[in-house]
Amino acid sequence: MRYNALKILTEGLTGNRGWRPAWRTPEPKPEYDVVIIGGGGHGLSTAYYLAKEHGLQNIAVLEKSRLGLGNVGRNTTIVRANYFLPGNSEFYSMSLKLWEGLSADLNYNVMHSQRGLINLFHSDGQRDAFARRGNAMINQGDDAVLLGREGVRKMLPYLDFEQGRFPIYGGLYHPRGGTARHDAVAWGYARGADARGVDLVQNCEVTGIDVEAGRVTGVQTTRGAIRARKVAIVTAGRSGQVAAMAGLRLPIESHVLQAFVTEGLKPVIDHVISFGMGHFYISQSDKGGLVFGGDLDFYPSYAQRGNLPMAEHVMEAGMTLMPMIGKARLLRSWGGIMDMTPDGSPIIDKSPVDGLYLDCGWCYGGFKAVPGSGFALAHLIAQDRPHPDAAGFRLDRFRTGHGLMDEEGTGAQHNLH
Amino acid sequence: MRLPCPLCGPRDSREFTPIGGAELLTRPAPEAGEAAWDDYLHNRANACGPSRELWYHGAGCASWLVVERNTATHDVLGVTLAREAAR
């Protein structure tokens, strides 16, 4: 079923009785060419591009609960391409270009809103760093504008320009940055993959990975054994546990990142804003809630909820930056499981087991990468060589020390990102 | 989250800094080779459930602690001094 305005109108006039489920609920077949473990954003986009770009027919996505209930539905929905280091820069640039055509490609409104993103800076050193980052973004072919204090004041008059502890010197404006509707991204990719013949198998938890003579041969699941020529692990915070089924240890620690949303308000924050002197970033959802978040809690966790110290820190940073939000009432807070690598950059690579592929280590930046990650992993699976824009995301970079992508410059070591 | 420090008693988690898994206490020999050191420095068991971690009580007694904690529920199962755990 293709969605269009006429269909919405006629369904609205006839009691919405004509809508059908957007994807099938198939039984798992005994054998597939490609099995993707994980029905989140990255897994679904991988399946979609495998079918669309590479013409593969016999693909399954195995999801232990329901599609899109993990991090793709738990993030703060920010989409941007403001990376600095080679390796990251071209990848996120590619991903943003996919975002820009995504709604039309999927025939599904992912509500990609390029409302502009502003990273504030508060010192001469930070200004220099952001000027350099902006130049790197422009060299990559993306957009960046260095704003001074008055330029920021014009766009964001409600910030606290008077407080002296963290004076606002300016901001790096990324006009093509913005947000998208996170659930719609998962649903759109699911529907598109299903329409191209991908079996989306829900409530099917992988309990084992079969390896014979160094080559993957299939998976064991709660719904029986499934043979497969190629298997991809796309399970974000659970990557370590799933990889352990194939005898692998990954350079990943799973941490909790909290996010918060207020009650719905009238339009007040038109952009995505990040505070340079404390971890805090904020945007306003189309429903009106202020969506914001901060840094990791910094202890390993799978609980999908955090603790009070980081919640307090985020609130303090928000009040420092824009005191006007102080009267908004907080509606909800939640946590996601972040797959943290030592350098804070992801992994899209073959594993030491033949036919077993890894897509993990997205840290706290996986949402904007959903199209690019699926596109690059599909390329790797179908052609057995990395997509040029994701060739830097190697598993062995920590062992060799070559090509580390420490975007924050804090050191390529666990617990620093 | 509160951690029962063996020297200071139960204290707010704000006083502590987690550093990583307690497997960091078992450092490979200098000549153990590249693979052993790569595994020690980068790879993690990353357990979901009971897990042993190293925490530093920076705002308290400045001790290194081994904290047994359930990473799926945040329950703290026990805390010992790292110097005793390392023996």
mmCIF file of N, CA and C in Angstrom, chain A residues 273-333:
data_model
loop_
_atom_site.group_PDB
_atom_site.id
_atom_site.type_symbol
_atom_site.label_atom_id
_atom_site.label_comp_id
_atom_site.label_asym_id
_atom_site.label_seq_id
_atom_site.Cartn_x
_atom_site.Cartn_y
_atom_site.Cartn_z
ATOM 1 N N ILE A 273 20.074 22.820 20.212
ATOM 2 C CA ILE A 273 21.115 23.629 20.842
ATOM 3 C C ILE A 273 21.936 22.742 21.759
ATOM 4 N N SER A 274 23.253 22.902 21.706
ATOM 5 C CA SER A 274 24.080 22.210 22.692
ATOM 6 C C SER A 274 24.935 23.229 23.438
ATOM 7 N N PHE A 275 25.101 22.965 24.725
ATOM 8 C CA PHE A 275 25.823 23.825 25.661
ATOM 9 C C PHE A 275 27.265 23.341 25.701
ATOM 10 N N GLY A 276 28.206 24.247 25.531
ATOM 11 C CA GLY A 276 29.594 23.822 25.455
ATOM 12 C C GLY A 276 30.298 23.663 26.780
ATOM 13 N N MET A 277 29.665 24.051 27.877
ATOM 14 C CA MET A 277 30.372 24.016 29.153
ATOM 15 C C MET A 277 29.801 22.982 30.109
ATOM 16 N N GLY A 278 29.032 22.109 29.632
ATOM 17 C CA GLY A 278 28.469 21.038 30.440
ATOM 18 C C GLY A 278 27.731 20.205 29.434
ATOM 19 N N HIS A 279 27.539 18.939 29.710
ATOM 20 C CA HIS A 279 26.839 18.150 28.718
ATOM 21 C C HIS A 279 25.358 18.478 28.794
ATOM 22 N N PHE A 280 24.854 19.148 27.796
ATOM 23 C CA PHE A 280 23.431 19.463 27.739
ATOM 24 C C PHE A 280 23.080 19.788 26.300
ATOM 25 N N TYR A 281 22.009 19.185 25.810
ATOM 26 C CA TYR A 281 21.528 19.515 24.478
ATOM 27 C C TYR A 281 20.012 19.418 24.501
ATOM 28 N N ILE A 282 19.371 20.230 23.684
ATOM 29 C CA ILE A 282 17.916 20.351 23.795
ATOM 30 C C ILE A 282 17.308 20.649 22.435
ATOM 31 N N SER A 283 16.117 20.130 22.232
ATOM 32 C CA SER A 283 15.301 20.529 21.093
ATOM 33 C C SER A 283 13.851 20.396 21.536
ATOM 34 N N GLN A 284 12.954 20.871 20.702
ATOM 35 C CA GLN A 284 11.530 20.757 21.033
ATOM 36 C C GLN A 284 10.868 19.828 20.029
ATOM 37 N N SER A 285 10.152 18.848 20.546
ATOM 38 C CA SER A 285 9.514 17.900 19.631
ATOM 39 C C SER A 285 8.313 18.558 18.965
ATOM 40 N N ASP A 286 7.846 17.943 17.880
ATOM 41 C CA ASP A 286 6.699 18.507 17.175
ATOM 42 C C ASP A 286 5.443 18.474 18.047
ATOM 43 N N LYS A 287 5.458 17.621 19.064
ATOM 44 C CA LYS A 287 4.327 17.547 19.989
ATOM 45 C C LYS A 287 4.417 18.635 21.045
ATOM 46 N N GLY A 288 5.590 19.267 21.146
ATOM 47 C CA GLY A 288 5.726 20.402 22.056
ATOM 48 C C GLY A 288 6.634 20.157 23.256
ATOM 49 N N GLY A 289 6.939 18.906 23.549
ATOM 50 C CA GLY A 289 7.801 18.614 24.691
ATOM 51 C C GLY A 289 9.230 19.065 24.433
ATOM 52 N N LEU A 290 9.875 19.596 25.471
ATOM 53 C CA LEU A 290 11.297 19.887 25.370
ATOM 54 C C LEU A 290 12.053 18.582 25.629
ATOM 55 N N VAL A 291 12.834 18.158 24.656
ATOM 56 C CA VAL A 291 13.564 16.898 24.748
ATOM 57 C C VAL A 291 15.028 17.238 24.995
ATOM 58 N N PHE A 292 15.585 16.745 26.081
ATOM 59 C CA PHE A 292 16.975 17.097 26.353
ATOM 60 C C PHE A 292 17.697 15.966 27.066
ATOM 61 N N GLY A 293 19.015 16.082 27.057
ATOM 62 C CA GLY A 293 19.826 15.042 27.663
ATOM 63 C C GLY A 293 21.199 15.566 27.978
ATOM 64 N N GLY A 294 22.037 14.682 28.517
ATOM 65 C CA GLY A 294 23.372 15.085 28.928
ATOM 66 C C GLY A 294 24.376 13.992 28.689
ATOM 67 N N ASP A 295 25.175 13.749 29.670
ATOM 68 C CA ASP A 295 26.270 12.804 29.536
ATOM 69 C C ASP A 295 25.877 11.436 30.096
ATOM 70 N N LEU A 296 26.747 10.455 29.870
ATOM 71 C CA LEU A 296 26.567 9.139 30.460
ATOM 72 C C LEU A 296 26.571 9.239 31.982
ATOM 73 N N ASP A 297 25.968 8.239 32.636
ATOM 74 C CA ASP A 297 26.132 8.116 34.084
ATOM 75 C C ASP A 297 27.539 7.627 34.445
ATOM 76 N N PHE A 298 28.209 7.023 33.473
ATOM 77 C CA PHE A 298 29.615 6.594 33.597
ATOM 78 C C PHE A 298 29.837 5.358 34.460
ATOM 79 N N TYR A 299 28.830 4.513 34.604
ATOM 80 C CA TYR A 299 29.082 3.168 35.142
ATOM 81 C C TYR A 299 28.362 2.186 34.217
ATOM 82 N N PRO A 300 28.896 0.973 34.056
ATOM 83 C CA PRO A 300 28.241 0.014 33.163
ATOM 84 C C PRO A 300 26.825 -0.311 33.621
ATOM 85 N N SER A 301 25.911 -0.365 32.685
ATOM 86 C CA SER A 301 24.515 -0.612 33.053
ATOM 87 C C SER A 301 23.724 -1.139 31.867
ATOM 88 N N TYR A 302 22.832 -2.067 32.176
ATOM 89 C CA TYR A 302 21.855 -2.545 31.194
ATOM 90 C C TYR A 302 20.434 -2.228 31.676
ATOM 91 N N ALA A 303 20.310 -1.371 32.682
ATOM 92 C CA ALA A 303 19.019 -1.211 33.355
ATOM 93 C C ALA A 303 18.051 -0.318 32.577
ATOM 94 N N GLN A 304 18.523 0.408 31.580
ATOM 95 C CA GLN A 304 17.697 1.352 30.820
ATOM 96 C C GLN A 304 17.095 2.424 31.723
ATOM 97 N N ARG A 305 17.734 2.694 32.827
ATOM 98 C CA ARG A 305 17.377 3.865 33.638
ATOM 99 C C ARG A 305 18.635 4.311 34.363
ATOM 100 N N GLY A 306 18.701 5.585 34.692
ATOM 101 C CA GLY A 306 19.903 6.115 35.311
ATOM 102 C C GLY A 306 19.658 6.519 36.750
ATOM 103 N N ASN A 307 20.603 7.271 37.301
ATOM 104 C CA ASN A 307 20.507 7.706 38.685
ATOM 105 C C ASN A 307 20.451 9.222 38.776
ATOM 106 N N LEU A 308 20.197 9.683 39.996
ATOM 107 C CA LEU A 308 19.932 11.095 40.221
ATOM 108 C C LEU A 308 21.112 12.032 39.934
ATOM 109 N N PRO A 309 22.360 11.676 40.255
ATOM 110 C CA PRO A 309 23.425 12.670 40.044
ATOM 111 C C PRO A 309 23.479 13.226 38.620
ATOM 112 N N MET A 310 23.369 12.385 37.616
ATOM 113 C CA MET A 310 23.431 12.911 36.252
ATOM 114 C C MET A 310 22.151 13.659 35.892
ATOM 115 N N ALA A 311 21.014 13.208 36.423
ATOM 116 C CA ALA A 311 19.769 13.947 36.190
ATOM 117 C C ALA A 311 19.901 15.365 36.733
ATOM 118 N N GLU A 312 20.468 15.498 37.926
ATOM 119 C CA GLU A 312 20.659 16.832 38.521
ATOM 120 C C GLU A 312 21.614 17.667 37.684
ATOM 121 N N HIS A 313 22.689 17.037 37.228
ATOM 122 C CA HIS A 313 23.672 17.771 36.433
ATOM 123 C C HIS A 313 23.031 18.320 35.160
ATOM 124 N N VAL A 314 22.217 17.504 34.525
ATOM 125 C CA VAL A 314 21.575 17.935 33.277
ATOM 126 C C VAL A 314 20.629 19.103 33.547
ATOM 127 N N MET A 315 19.861 19.008 34.619
ATOM 128 C CA MET A 315 18.935 20.105 34.962
ATOM 129 C C MET A 315 19.716 21.393 35.266
ATOM 130 N N GLU A 316 20.820 21.256 35.994
ATOM 131 C CA GLU A 316 21.621 22.432 36.335
ATOM 132 C C GLU A 316 22.186 23.090 35.080
ATOM 133 N N ALA A 317 22.687 22.253 34.174
ATOM 134 C CA ALA A 317 23.244 22.801 32.934
ATOM 135 C C ALA A 317 22.154 23.507 32.136
ATOM 136 N N GLY A 318 20.974 22.917 32.078
ATOM 137 C CA GLY A 318 19.870 23.524 31.355
ATOM 138 C C GLY A 318 19.465 24.851 31.956
ATOM 139 N N MET A 319 19.391 24.903 33.283
ATOM 140 C CA MET A 319 19.010 26.155 33.950
ATOM 141 C C MET A 319 20.080 27.232 33.781
ATOM 142 N N THR A 320 21.346 26.809 33.718
ATOM 143 C CA THR A 320 22.424 27.772 33.504
ATOM 144 C C THR A 320 22.306 28.401 32.126
ATOM 145 N N LEU A 321 21.955 27.583 31.163
ATOM 146 C CA LEU A 321 21.936 28.045 29.777
ATOM 147 C C LEU A 321 20.676 28.840 29.457
ATOM 148 N N MET A 322 19.531 28.306 29.866
ATOM 149 C CA MET A 322 18.250 28.954 29.507
ATOM 150 C C MET A 322 17.307 28.862 30.701
ATOM 151 N N PRO A 323 17.415 29.845 31.601
ATOM 152 C CA PRO A 323 16.594 29.799 32.821
ATOM 153 C C PRO A 323 15.094 29.755 32.537
ATOM 154 N N MET A 324 14.684 30.157 31.334
ATOM 155 C CA MET A 324 13.240 30.205 31.040
ATOM 156 C C MET A 324 12.581 28.836 31.111
ATOM 157 N N ILE A 325 13.360 27.756 30.987
ATOM 158 C CA ILE A 325 12.704 26.443 30.992
ATOM 159 C C ILE A 325 12.444 25.950 32.409
ATOM 160 N N GLY A 326 12.857 26.745 33.413
ATOM 161 C CA GLY A 326 12.751 26.283 34.798
ATOM 162 C C GLY A 326 11.334 26.003 35.253
ATOM 163 N N LYS A 327 10.347 26.654 34.652
ATOM 164 C CA LYS A 327 8.977 26.435 35.117
ATOM 165 C C LYS A 327 8.293 25.294 34.377
ATOM 166 N N ALA A 328 8.944 24.775 33.337
ATOM 167 C CA ALA A 328 8.348 23.631 32.629
ATOM 168 C C ALA A 328 8.412 22.403 33.535
ATOM 169 N N ARG A 329 7.375 21.622 33.531
ATOM 170 C CA ARG A 329 7.371 20.422 34.370
ATOM 171 C C ARG A 329 7.898 19.228 33.593
ATOM 172 N N LEU A 330 8.754 18.486 34.260
ATOM 173 C CA LEU A 330 9.346 17.312 33.628
ATOM 174 C C LEU A 330 8.306 16.203 33.579
ATOM 175 N N LEU A 331 8.158 15.623 32.395
ATOM 176 C CA LEU A 331 7.132 14.595 32.225
ATOM 177 C C LEU A 331 7.710 13.203 32.464
ATOM 178 N N ARG A 332 8.822 12.929 31.816
ATOM 179 C CA ARG A 332 9.395 11.591 31.876
ATOM 180 C C ARG A 332 10.901 11.666 31.773
ATOM 181 N N SER A 333 11.569 10.638 32.292
ATOM 182 C CA SER A 333 12.985 10.440 31.988
ATOM 183 C C SER A 333 13.183 8.956 31.747
#
